[in-house]
Amino acid sequence: MITGAATLAGVLGWPVRHSRSPLLHNFWLDRHGIDGAYVPLPVAPEHFAAAVHGLRAAGFRGANVTIPHKEAALAICTKVDHTARRAGAVNTLLFTGESIIGTNTDGAGFIANLRAHGVEPAAGPALILGAGGAARAIAAALLERAVPVSIANRSLDRAHALARELPGSRVLYWQERHAALADHALLVNATAAGLHRSEPLDQDFTRAGRDVAVADIVYVPLMTKLLTDAAAHGLRTVGGLGMLMHQAVPGFAQWFGVTPVVDQEVFDFVASDIPPS
Ligand code: NDP
């Protein structure tokens, strides 16, 4: 139940109906008995700026930002932190007075999810597939932790553009991603390949050492073909839903005043809405 004094937040996206963030945040609100609500906010790109100013004026405490608005969110903030600047994108907004404060929690959420699965990112070099917004946030977070990063992307020019933004990373050809596993401790799928009803990512694991961990940030389905193939090779796997949950923690804490916990109960609750494979 919410009252007239409820604290409000939401997720801005276009489209946004696929987002599991409302399920997640409202589960936590309920668990902590907080007078608040977290709502989906479908906003077309041309209305993004007006929507953000409108939410602030309407007393919202803040919002998450998802595809395709993360770069526009960076531009609209009156203040952004170092992490958002490095990621080139904002996924979490906090409204305080006249200020719009932006950060990016995707990289930290990715790292927290790895650790929750017993995978230490600093164990060795990481090979990131993809050069979009999520790849950039993850690469920045790994580099910040002194993890060497290689980037392979279907479109080579985007991989080079990303590597230029993040000194210390190097670019591999897309076709090199199979053989390159021999020199990496972690493989990250940060592409959209493998998403439900789309073409799965084709990855050969025969060159991977036994200790390689494979993380997929796609979480619909929960068990992508990439993860199934990696597991069949005896490799450790990390699914993407945990990243979504961990990246949500700082926003919830700032808006609603309680730091929520990512545990099996909340995982199972949100996972029950997602096809398993
Ligand atoms: P972008 O649109 O910015 O980037 C998409 C990337 O995927 C590009 O590198 C693109 O390559 C690549 N790609 C798309 N289709 C294919 C394909 N069939 N084969 C190979 N590469 C492909 O998206 P984001 O970076 O924002 O998001 C990427 C994925 O990560 C999405 O599925 C998103 O849902 C997921 N995600 C998950 C999060 C979580 O919390 N678990 C958080 C954020 C994102 P190219 O440059 O060649 O087009």
mmCIF file of C-alpha atoms and ligand atoms in Angstrom:
data_model
loop_
_atom_site.group_PDB
_atom_site.id
_atom_site.type_symbol
_atom_site.label_atom_id
_atom_site.label_comp_id
_atom_site.label_asym_id
_atom_site.label_seq_id
_atom_site.Cartn_x
_atom_site.Cartn_y
_atom_site.Cartn_z
ATOM 1 C CA MET A 1 0.000 0.000 0.000
ATOM 2 C CA ILE A 2 1.265 3.478 -0.776
ATOM 3 C CA THR A 3 0.171 6.758 0.811
ATOM 4 C CA GLY A 4 0.208 10.367 -0.358
ATOM 5 C CA ALA A 5 3.690 10.665 1.134
ATOM 6 C CA ALA A 6 5.153 7.796 -0.889
ATOM 7 C CA THR A 7 8.694 8.016 -2.241
ATOM 8 C CA LEU A 8 8.746 7.556 -6.026
ATOM 9 C CA ALA A 9 11.286 6.266 -8.525
ATOM 10 C CA GLY A 10 11.141 4.406 -11.833
ATOM 11 C CA VAL A 11 12.921 3.240 -14.957
ATOM 12 C CA LEU A 12 13.114 5.309 -18.154
ATOM 13 C CA GLY A 13 13.420 3.266 -21.352
ATOM 14 C CA TRP A 14 12.003 2.903 -24.861
ATOM 15 C CA PRO A 15 10.523 0.375 -24.902
ATOM 16 C CA VAL A 16 10.501 -0.474 -21.230
ATOM 17 C CA ARG A 17 7.909 -3.222 -20.915
ATOM 18 C CA HIS A 18 10.647 -5.911 -20.938
ATOM 19 C CA SER A 19 12.328 -4.386 -17.874
ATOM 20 C CA ARG A 20 12.423 -6.505 -14.707
ATOM 21 C CA SER A 21 13.519 -3.524 -12.590
ATOM 22 C CA PRO A 22 9.940 -2.725 -11.427
ATOM 23 C CA LEU A 23 9.528 -6.323 -10.183
ATOM 24 C CA LEU A 24 12.848 -6.136 -8.370
ATOM 25 C CA HIS A 25 12.458 -2.734 -6.712
ATOM 26 C CA ASN A 26 8.856 -3.323 -5.678
ATOM 27 C CA PHE A 27 9.878 -6.669 -4.144
ATOM 28 C CA TRP A 28 12.442 -4.828 -2.005
ATOM 29 C CA LEU A 29 9.978 -2.037 -1.150
ATOM 30 C CA ASP A 30 7.539 -4.667 0.055
ATOM 31 C CA ARG A 31 10.216 -6.602 1.956
ATOM 32 C CA HIS A 32 11.268 -3.470 3.848
ATOM 33 C CA GLY A 33 7.730 -2.125 4.353
ATOM 34 C CA ILE A 34 8.658 1.141 2.626
ATOM 35 C CA ASP A 35 5.980 3.630 1.607
ATOM 36 C CA GLY A 36 7.115 3.945 -1.998
ATOM 37 C CA ALA A 37 6.692 2.805 -5.586
ATOM 38 C CA TYR A 38 8.929 2.136 -8.585
ATOM 39 C CA VAL A 39 7.233 2.422 -11.964
ATOM 40 C CA PRO A 40 8.013 1.728 -15.638
ATOM 41 C CA LEU A 41 8.395 4.973 -17.601
ATOM 42 C CA PRO A 42 8.164 4.392 -21.360
ATOM 43 C CA VAL A 43 9.651 7.561 -22.870
ATOM 44 C CA ALA A 44 10.560 8.103 -26.529
ATOM 45 C CA PRO A 45 14.029 9.584 -27.143
ATOM 46 C CA GLU A 46 12.661 12.959 -28.295
ATOM 47 C CA HIS A 47 10.830 13.335 -24.966
ATOM 48 C CA PHE A 48 13.636 12.164 -22.693
ATOM 49 C CA ALA A 49 14.805 15.568 -21.436
ATOM 50 C CA ALA A 50 11.254 16.793 -20.812
ATOM 51 C CA ALA A 51 10.427 13.556 -18.978
ATOM 52 C CA VAL A 52 13.448 13.812 -16.669
ATOM 53 C CA HIS A 53 12.705 17.440 -15.777
ATOM 54 C CA GLY A 54 9.045 16.517 -15.320
ATOM 55 C CA LEU A 55 9.844 13.647 -12.954
ATOM 56 C CA ARG A 56 12.067 15.912 -10.874
ATOM 57 C CA ALA A 57 9.353 18.577 -10.783
ATOM 58 C CA ALA A 58 6.787 15.935 -9.802
ATOM 59 C CA GLY A 59 8.816 14.992 -6.743
ATOM 60 C CA PHE A 60 10.365 11.726 -7.921
ATOM 61 C CA ARG A 61 13.494 10.892 -5.948
ATOM 62 C CA GLY A 62 15.294 9.527 -9.006
ATOM 63 C CA ALA A 63 15.231 6.945 -11.776
ATOM 64 C CA ASN A 64 17.085 4.213 -13.538
ATOM 65 C CA VAL A 65 17.865 4.742 -17.199
ATOM 66 C CA THR A 66 17.989 1.951 -19.760
ATOM 67 C CA ILE A 67 18.237 1.519 -23.544
ATOM 68 C CA PRO A 68 18.345 3.864 -25.481
ATOM 69 C CA HIS A 69 18.717 6.753 -23.031
ATOM 70 C CA LYS A 70 21.966 6.139 -21.138
ATOM 71 C CA GLU A 71 24.104 8.579 -23.172
ATOM 72 C CA ALA A 72 21.358 11.226 -23.185
ATOM 73 C CA ALA A 73 21.179 10.844 -19.401
ATOM 74 C CA LEU A 74 24.872 11.658 -19.106
ATOM 75 C CA ALA A 75 24.288 14.866 -21.057
ATOM 76 C CA ILE A 76 21.304 16.029 -19.005
ATOM 77 C CA CYS A 77 22.895 15.651 -15.545
ATOM 78 C CA THR A 78 24.074 18.700 -13.652
ATOM 79 C CA LYS A 79 26.677 16.503 -11.942
ATOM 80 C CA VAL A 80 28.137 13.114 -12.882
ATOM 81 C CA ASP A 81 30.723 11.048 -11.061
ATOM 82 C CA HIS A 82 33.983 9.609 -12.362
ATOM 83 C CA THR A 83 32.450 6.150 -12.988
ATOM 84 C CA ALA A 84 29.715 7.526 -15.244
ATOM 85 C CA ARG A 85 32.220 9.654 -17.147
ATOM 86 C CA ARG A 86 34.460 6.631 -17.756
ATOM 87 C CA ALA A 87 31.459 4.546 -18.800
ATOM 88 C CA GLY A 88 30.266 7.364 -21.098
ATOM 89 C CA ALA A 89 26.743 6.745 -19.840
ATOM 90 C CA VAL A 90 24.453 7.160 -16.837
ATOM 91 C CA ASN A 91 22.088 4.439 -15.606
ATOM 92 C CA THR A 92 21.054 5.909 -12.242
ATOM 93 C CA LEU A 93 19.695 9.409 -11.566
ATOM 94 C CA LEU A 94 19.224 11.089 -8.205
ATOM 95 C CA PHE A 95 17.190 14.302 -7.949
ATOM 96 C CA THR A 96 18.143 16.651 -5.127
ATOM 97 C CA GLY A 97 16.730 20.186 -5.206
ATOM 98 C CA GLU A 98 17.602 21.589 -8.632
ATOM 99 C CA SER A 99 20.347 19.017 -9.207
ATOM 100 C CA ILE A 100 20.259 15.928 -11.399
ATOM 101 C CA ILE A 101 23.076 13.679 -10.235
ATOM 102 C CA GLY A 102 24.134 10.754 -12.414
ATOM 103 C CA THR A 103 26.187 7.649 -11.889
ATOM 104 C CA ASN A 104 26.677 4.331 -13.635
ATOM 105 C CA THR A 105 26.353 1.169 -11.566
ATOM 106 C CA ASP A 106 26.577 -1.406 -14.404
ATOM 107 C CA GLY A 107 30.306 -2.060 -13.962
ATOM 108 C CA ALA A 108 30.138 -2.399 -10.187
ATOM 109 C CA GLY A 109 27.028 -4.585 -10.551
ATOM 110 C CA PHE A 110 28.883 -6.838 -12.959
ATOM 111 C CA ILE A 111 31.859 -7.192 -10.571
ATOM 112 C CA ALA A 112 29.603 -7.821 -7.554
ATOM 113 C CA ASN A 113 27.774 -10.552 -9.482
ATOM 114 C CA LEU A 114 31.057 -12.227 -10.439
ATOM 115 C CA ARG A 115 32.146 -12.236 -6.800
ATOM 116 C CA ALA A 116 28.754 -13.561 -5.666
ATOM 117 C CA HIS A 117 29.492 -16.533 -7.941
ATOM 118 C CA GLY A 118 32.958 -17.012 -6.434
ATOM 119 C CA VAL A 119 34.747 -15.586 -9.487
ATOM 120 C CA GLU A 120 37.568 -13.155 -8.708
ATOM 121 C CA PRO A 121 37.902 -10.683 -11.616
ATOM 122 C CA ALA A 122 41.570 -10.010 -10.861
ATOM 123 C CA ALA A 123 42.458 -13.678 -11.526
ATOM 124 C CA GLY A 124 43.675 -12.813 -15.037
ATOM 125 C CA PRO A 125 42.982 -11.016 -18.319
ATOM 126 C CA ALA A 126 39.382 -10.591 -19.443
ATOM 127 C CA LEU A 127 38.077 -10.956 -22.993
ATOM 128 C CA ILE A 128 34.992 -8.797 -23.517
ATOM 129 C CA LEU A 129 32.738 -9.477 -26.495
ATOM 130 C CA GLY A 130 30.893 -6.330 -27.549
ATOM 131 C CA ALA A 131 31.643 -2.622 -27.759
ATOM 132 C CA GLY A 132 28.328 -1.054 -26.769
ATOM 133 C CA GLY A 133 27.348 0.748 -23.590
ATOM 134 C CA ALA A 134 27.428 -2.304 -21.338
ATOM 135 C CA ALA A 135 30.805 -3.450 -22.681
ATOM 136 C CA ARG A 136 32.231 -0.006 -21.988
ATOM 137 C CA ALA A 137 30.982 0.082 -18.381
ATOM 138 C CA ILE A 138 32.328 -3.420 -17.715
ATOM 139 C CA ALA A 139 35.683 -2.744 -19.397
ATOM 140 C CA ALA A 140 36.095 0.455 -17.360
ATOM 141 C CA ALA A 141 35.300 -1.382 -14.107
ATOM 142 C CA LEU A 142 37.775 -4.179 -14.861
ATOM 143 C CA LEU A 143 40.545 -1.768 -15.911
ATOM 144 C CA GLU A 144 39.982 0.208 -12.715
ATOM 145 C CA ARG A 145 40.716 -3.018 -10.832
ATOM 146 C CA ALA A 146 43.930 -3.477 -12.875
ATOM 147 C CA VAL A 147 42.493 -6.375 -14.888
ATOM 148 C CA PRO A 148 43.934 -6.430 -18.453
ATOM 149 C CA VAL A 149 41.091 -6.171 -20.968
ATOM 150 C CA SER A 150 40.801 -7.367 -24.577
ATOM 151 C CA ILE A 151 37.817 -6.279 -26.664
ATOM 152 C CA ALA A 152 36.375 -8.175 -29.632
ATOM 153 C CA ASN A 153 33.366 -6.796 -31.450
ATOM 154 C CA ARG A 154 31.516 -7.810 -34.592
ATOM 155 C CA SER A 155 32.073 -4.269 -35.953
ATOM 156 C CA LEU A 156 35.796 -3.677 -35.627
ATOM 157 C CA ASP A 157 35.595 0.128 -35.810
ATOM 158 C CA ARG A 158 33.420 0.235 -32.673
ATOM 159 C CA ALA A 159 35.951 -1.917 -30.811
ATOM 160 C CA HIS A 160 38.721 0.514 -31.760
ATOM 161 C CA ALA A 161 36.602 3.495 -30.740
ATOM 162 C CA LEU A 162 36.017 1.903 -27.332
ATOM 163 C CA ALA A 163 39.689 1.026 -26.851
ATOM 164 C CA ARG A 164 40.633 4.647 -27.615
ATOM 165 C CA GLU A 165 38.319 5.779 -24.810
ATOM 166 C CA LEU A 166 39.794 3.267 -22.368
ATOM 167 C CA PRO A 167 43.595 3.284 -22.483
ATOM 168 C CA GLY A 168 45.052 -0.022 -21.365
ATOM 169 C CA SER A 169 42.565 -2.118 -23.326
ATOM 170 C CA ARG A 170 43.448 -3.842 -26.606
ATOM 171 C CA VAL A 171 41.419 -4.927 -29.607
ATOM 172 C CA LEU A 172 41.134 -8.420 -31.078
ATOM 173 C CA TYR A 173 39.466 -9.388 -34.336
ATOM 174 C CA TRP A 174 36.002 -10.877 -33.830
ATOM 175 C CA GLN A 175 37.189 -14.195 -35.342
ATOM 176 C CA GLU A 176 40.053 -14.338 -32.808
ATOM 177 C CA ARG A 177 37.674 -14.753 -29.870
ATOM 178 C CA HIS A 178 37.853 -18.558 -29.995
ATOM 179 C CA ALA A 179 41.642 -19.042 -29.970
ATOM 180 C CA ALA A 180 42.187 -16.052 -27.639
ATOM 181 C CA LEU A 181 40.461 -17.921 -24.804
ATOM 182 C CA ALA A 182 43.775 -19.717 -24.230
ATOM 183 C CA ASP A 183 45.198 -16.391 -22.912
ATOM 184 C CA HIS A 184 42.264 -15.174 -20.823
ATOM 185 C CA ALA A 185 40.793 -16.043 -17.433
ATOM 186 C CA LEU A 186 37.377 -14.515 -18.029
ATOM 187 C CA LEU A 187 35.083 -14.337 -21.056
ATOM 188 C CA VAL A 188 32.265 -11.769 -20.932
ATOM 189 C CA ASN A 189 29.423 -11.660 -23.413
ATOM 190 C CA ALA A 190 28.436 -7.990 -23.422
ATOM 191 C CA THR A 191 26.734 -8.211 -26.815
ATOM 192 C CA ALA A 192 23.005 -8.547 -27.336
ATOM 193 C CA ALA A 193 23.573 -11.919 -29.059
ATOM 194 C CA GLY A 194 21.794 -14.761 -27.292
ATOM 195 C CA LEU A 195 18.843 -12.655 -26.246
ATOM 196 C CA HIS A 196 15.554 -14.591 -26.248
ATOM 197 C CA ARG A 197 14.395 -15.437 -29.781
ATOM 198 C CA SER A 198 17.544 -13.943 -31.358
ATOM 199 C CA GLU A 199 20.551 -15.723 -32.781
ATOM 200 C CA PRO A 200 22.742 -17.304 -30.080
ATOM 201 C CA LEU A 201 26.398 -16.398 -29.747
ATOM 202 C CA ASP A 202 28.653 -18.948 -31.357
ATOM 203 C CA GLN A 203 31.730 -19.500 -29.196
ATOM 204 C CA ASP A 204 34.215 -22.363 -29.371
ATOM 205 C CA PHE A 205 35.583 -23.349 -25.943
ATOM 206 C CA THR A 206 38.096 -26.000 -27.021
ATOM 207 C CA ARG A 207 41.070 -23.634 -26.381
ATOM 208 C CA ALA A 208 39.841 -22.491 -22.955
ATOM 209 C CA GLY A 209 41.852 -23.443 -19.891
ATOM 210 C CA ARG A 210 40.024 -25.308 -17.125
ATOM 211 C CA ASP A 211 39.930 -22.231 -14.869
ATOM 212 C CA VAL A 212 38.271 -19.894 -17.372
ATOM 213 C CA ALA A 213 35.023 -18.351 -16.132
ATOM 214 C CA VAL A 214 32.284 -17.354 -18.582
ATOM 215 C CA ALA A 215 29.892 -14.507 -17.804
ATOM 216 C CA ASP A 216 26.896 -13.610 -19.945
ATOM 217 C CA ILE A 217 25.172 -10.310 -19.192
ATOM 218 C CA VAL A 218 22.158 -11.337 -21.270
ATOM 219 C CA TYR A 219 19.586 -12.600 -18.749
ATOM 220 C CA VAL A 220 16.630 -13.480 -20.990
ATOM 221 C CA PRO A 221 16.789 -16.469 -21.057
ATOM 222 C CA LEU A 222 18.450 -17.148 -17.692
ATOM 223 C CA MET A 223 20.628 -19.884 -19.196
ATOM 224 C CA THR A 224 21.827 -18.728 -22.612
ATOM 225 C CA LYS A 225 23.321 -21.123 -25.138
ATOM 226 C CA LEU A 226 26.723 -19.565 -24.407
ATOM 227 C CA LEU A 227 26.430 -20.539 -20.737
ATOM 228 C CA THR A 228 25.101 -24.007 -21.580
ATOM 229 C CA ASP A 229 28.038 -24.606 -23.948
ATOM 230 C CA ALA A 230 30.551 -23.308 -21.389
ATOM 231 C CA ALA A 231 29.104 -25.525 -18.672
ATOM 232 C CA ALA A 232 29.298 -28.520 -21.022
ATOM 233 C CA HIS A 233 33.049 -27.822 -21.206
ATOM 234 C CA GLY A 234 33.238 -27.876 -17.414
ATOM 235 C CA LEU A 235 33.750 -24.103 -17.135
ATOM 236 C CA ARG A 236 32.329 -21.896 -14.382
ATOM 237 C CA THR A 237 29.401 -19.787 -15.563
ATOM 238 C CA VAL A 238 27.857 -16.537 -14.348
ATOM 239 C CA GLY A 239 24.409 -15.484 -15.580
ATOM 240 C CA GLY A 240 23.313 -11.890 -16.191
ATOM 241 C CA LEU A 241 20.331 -11.570 -13.851
ATOM 242 C CA GLY A 242 22.567 -11.148 -10.810
ATOM 243 C CA MET A 243 24.219 -8.157 -12.506
ATOM 244 C CA LEU A 244 20.823 -6.513 -12.973
ATOM 245 C CA MET A 245 20.132 -7.012 -9.269
ATOM 246 C CA HIS A 246 23.499 -5.809 -8.007
ATOM 247 C CA GLN A 247 23.473 -2.714 -10.266
ATOM 248 C CA ALA A 248 20.107 -1.805 -8.734
ATOM 249 C CA VAL A 249 21.348 -1.725 -5.122
ATOM 250 C CA PRO A 250 22.925 1.786 -5.020
ATOM 251 C CA GLY A 251 19.895 3.462 -6.633
ATOM 252 C CA PHE A 252 17.443 1.811 -4.247
ATOM 253 C CA ALA A 253 19.638 2.780 -1.282
ATOM 254 C CA GLN A 254 19.821 6.439 -2.384
ATOM 255 C CA TRP A 255 16.121 6.835 -3.176
ATOM 256 C CA PHE A 256 14.524 4.753 -0.444
ATOM 257 C CA GLY A 257 17.122 4.928 2.355
ATOM 258 C CA VAL A 258 17.689 1.191 2.844
ATOM 259 C CA THR A 259 20.488 -0.877 1.301
ATOM 260 C CA PRO A 260 18.750 -3.975 -0.096
ATOM 261 C CA VAL A 261 20.274 -7.437 -0.213
ATOM 262 C CA VAL A 262 20.550 -9.635 -3.303
ATOM 263 C CA ASP A 263 19.654 -13.083 -2.022
ATOM 264 C CA GLN A 264 18.123 -16.307 -3.302
ATOM 265 C CA GLU A 265 14.579 -15.238 -2.459
ATOM 266 C CA VAL A 266 14.660 -12.055 -4.583
ATOM 267 C CA PHE A 267 16.579 -13.873 -7.323
ATOM 268 C CA ASP A 268 13.948 -16.630 -7.510
ATOM 269 C CA PHE A 269 11.125 -14.060 -7.476
ATOM 270 C CA VAL A 270 12.448 -12.123 -10.481
ATOM 271 C CA ALA A 271 13.735 -15.259 -12.246
ATOM 272 C CA SER A 272 10.240 -16.768 -12.151
ATOM 273 C CA ASP A 273 9.257 -14.117 -14.748
ATOM 274 C CA ILE A 274 12.060 -15.103 -17.174
ATOM 275 C CA PRO A 275 12.273 -18.106 -19.532
ATOM 276 C CA PRO A 276 14.891 -20.516 -18.121
ATOM 277 C CA SER A 277 16.451 -21.374 -21.506
HETATM 278 P P1 NDP B 1 24.357 -1.701 -27.338
HETATM 279 O O1 NDP B 1 23.264 -1.596 -28.336
HETATM 280 O O2 NDP B 1 25.058 -0.475 -26.874
HETATM 281 O O3 NDP B 1 25.478 -2.696 -27.927
HETATM 282 C C1 NDP B 1 25.126 -3.913 -28.518
HETATM 283 C C2 NDP B 1 26.383 -4.759 -28.760
HETATM 284 O O4 NDP B 1 25.956 -6.073 -29.148
HETATM 285 C C3 NDP B 1 27.285 -4.236 -29.873
HETATM 286 O O5 NDP B 1 28.616 -4.520 -29.525
HETATM 287 C C4 NDP B 1 26.831 -5.092 -31.080
HETATM 288 O O6 NDP B 1 27.818 -5.264 -32.041
HETATM 289 C C5 NDP B 1 26.583 -6.405 -30.384
HETATM 290 N N1 NDP B 1 25.701 -7.327 -31.097
HETATM 291 C C6 NDP B 1 24.360 -7.194 -31.278
HETATM 292 N N2 NDP B 1 23.892 -8.279 -31.941
HETATM 293 C C7 NDP B 1 24.956 -9.089 -32.170
HETATM 294 C C8 NDP B 1 25.115 -10.366 -32.824
HETATM 295 N N3 NDP B 1 24.073 -11.026 -33.355
HETATM 296 N N4 NDP B 1 26.340 -10.913 -32.864
HETATM 297 C C9 NDP B 1 27.404 -10.265 -32.329
HETATM 298 N N5 NDP B 1 27.324 -9.056 -31.699
HETATM 299 C C10 NDP B 1 26.105 -8.486 -31.626
HETATM 300 O O7 NDP B 1 23.725 -2.504 -26.108
HETATM 301 P P2 NDP B 1 24.199 -2.546 -24.570
HETATM 302 O O8 NDP B 1 25.693 -2.564 -24.525
HETATM 303 O O9 NDP B 1 23.499 -1.524 -23.795
HETATM 304 O O10 NDP B 1 23.609 -3.969 -24.103
HETATM 305 C C11 NDP B 1 24.117 -5.193 -24.596
HETATM 306 C C12 NDP B 1 23.358 -6.339 -23.944
HETATM 307 O O11 NDP B 1 23.593 -6.357 -22.552
HETATM 308 C C13 NDP B 1 21.827 -6.257 -24.114
HETATM 309 O O12 NDP B 1 21.346 -7.546 -24.392
HETATM 310 C C14 NDP B 1 21.343 -5.802 -22.758
HETATM 311 O O13 NDP B 1 20.053 -6.275 -22.470
HETATM 312 C C15 NDP B 1 22.371 -6.449 -21.846
HETATM 313 N N6 NDP B 1 22.522 -5.726 -20.577
HETATM 314 C C16 NDP B 1 22.422 -6.422 -19.417
HETATM 315 C C17 NDP B 1 22.575 -5.784 -18.210
HETATM 316 C C18 NDP B 1 22.432 -6.555 -16.930
HETATM 317 O O14 NDP B 1 22.262 -5.929 -15.885
HETATM 318 N N7 NDP B 1 22.522 -7.880 -16.958
HETATM 319 C C19 NDP B 1 22.881 -4.338 -18.128
HETATM 320 C C20 NDP B 1 23.026 -3.696 -19.414
HETATM 321 C C21 NDP B 1 22.842 -4.383 -20.592
HETATM 322 P P3 NDP B 1 27.962 -4.230 -33.294
HETATM 323 O O15 NDP B 1 28.731 -3.058 -32.756
HETATM 324 O O16 NDP B 1 28.693 -5.000 -34.300
HETATM 325 O O17 NDP B 1 26.561 -3.861 -33.718
#
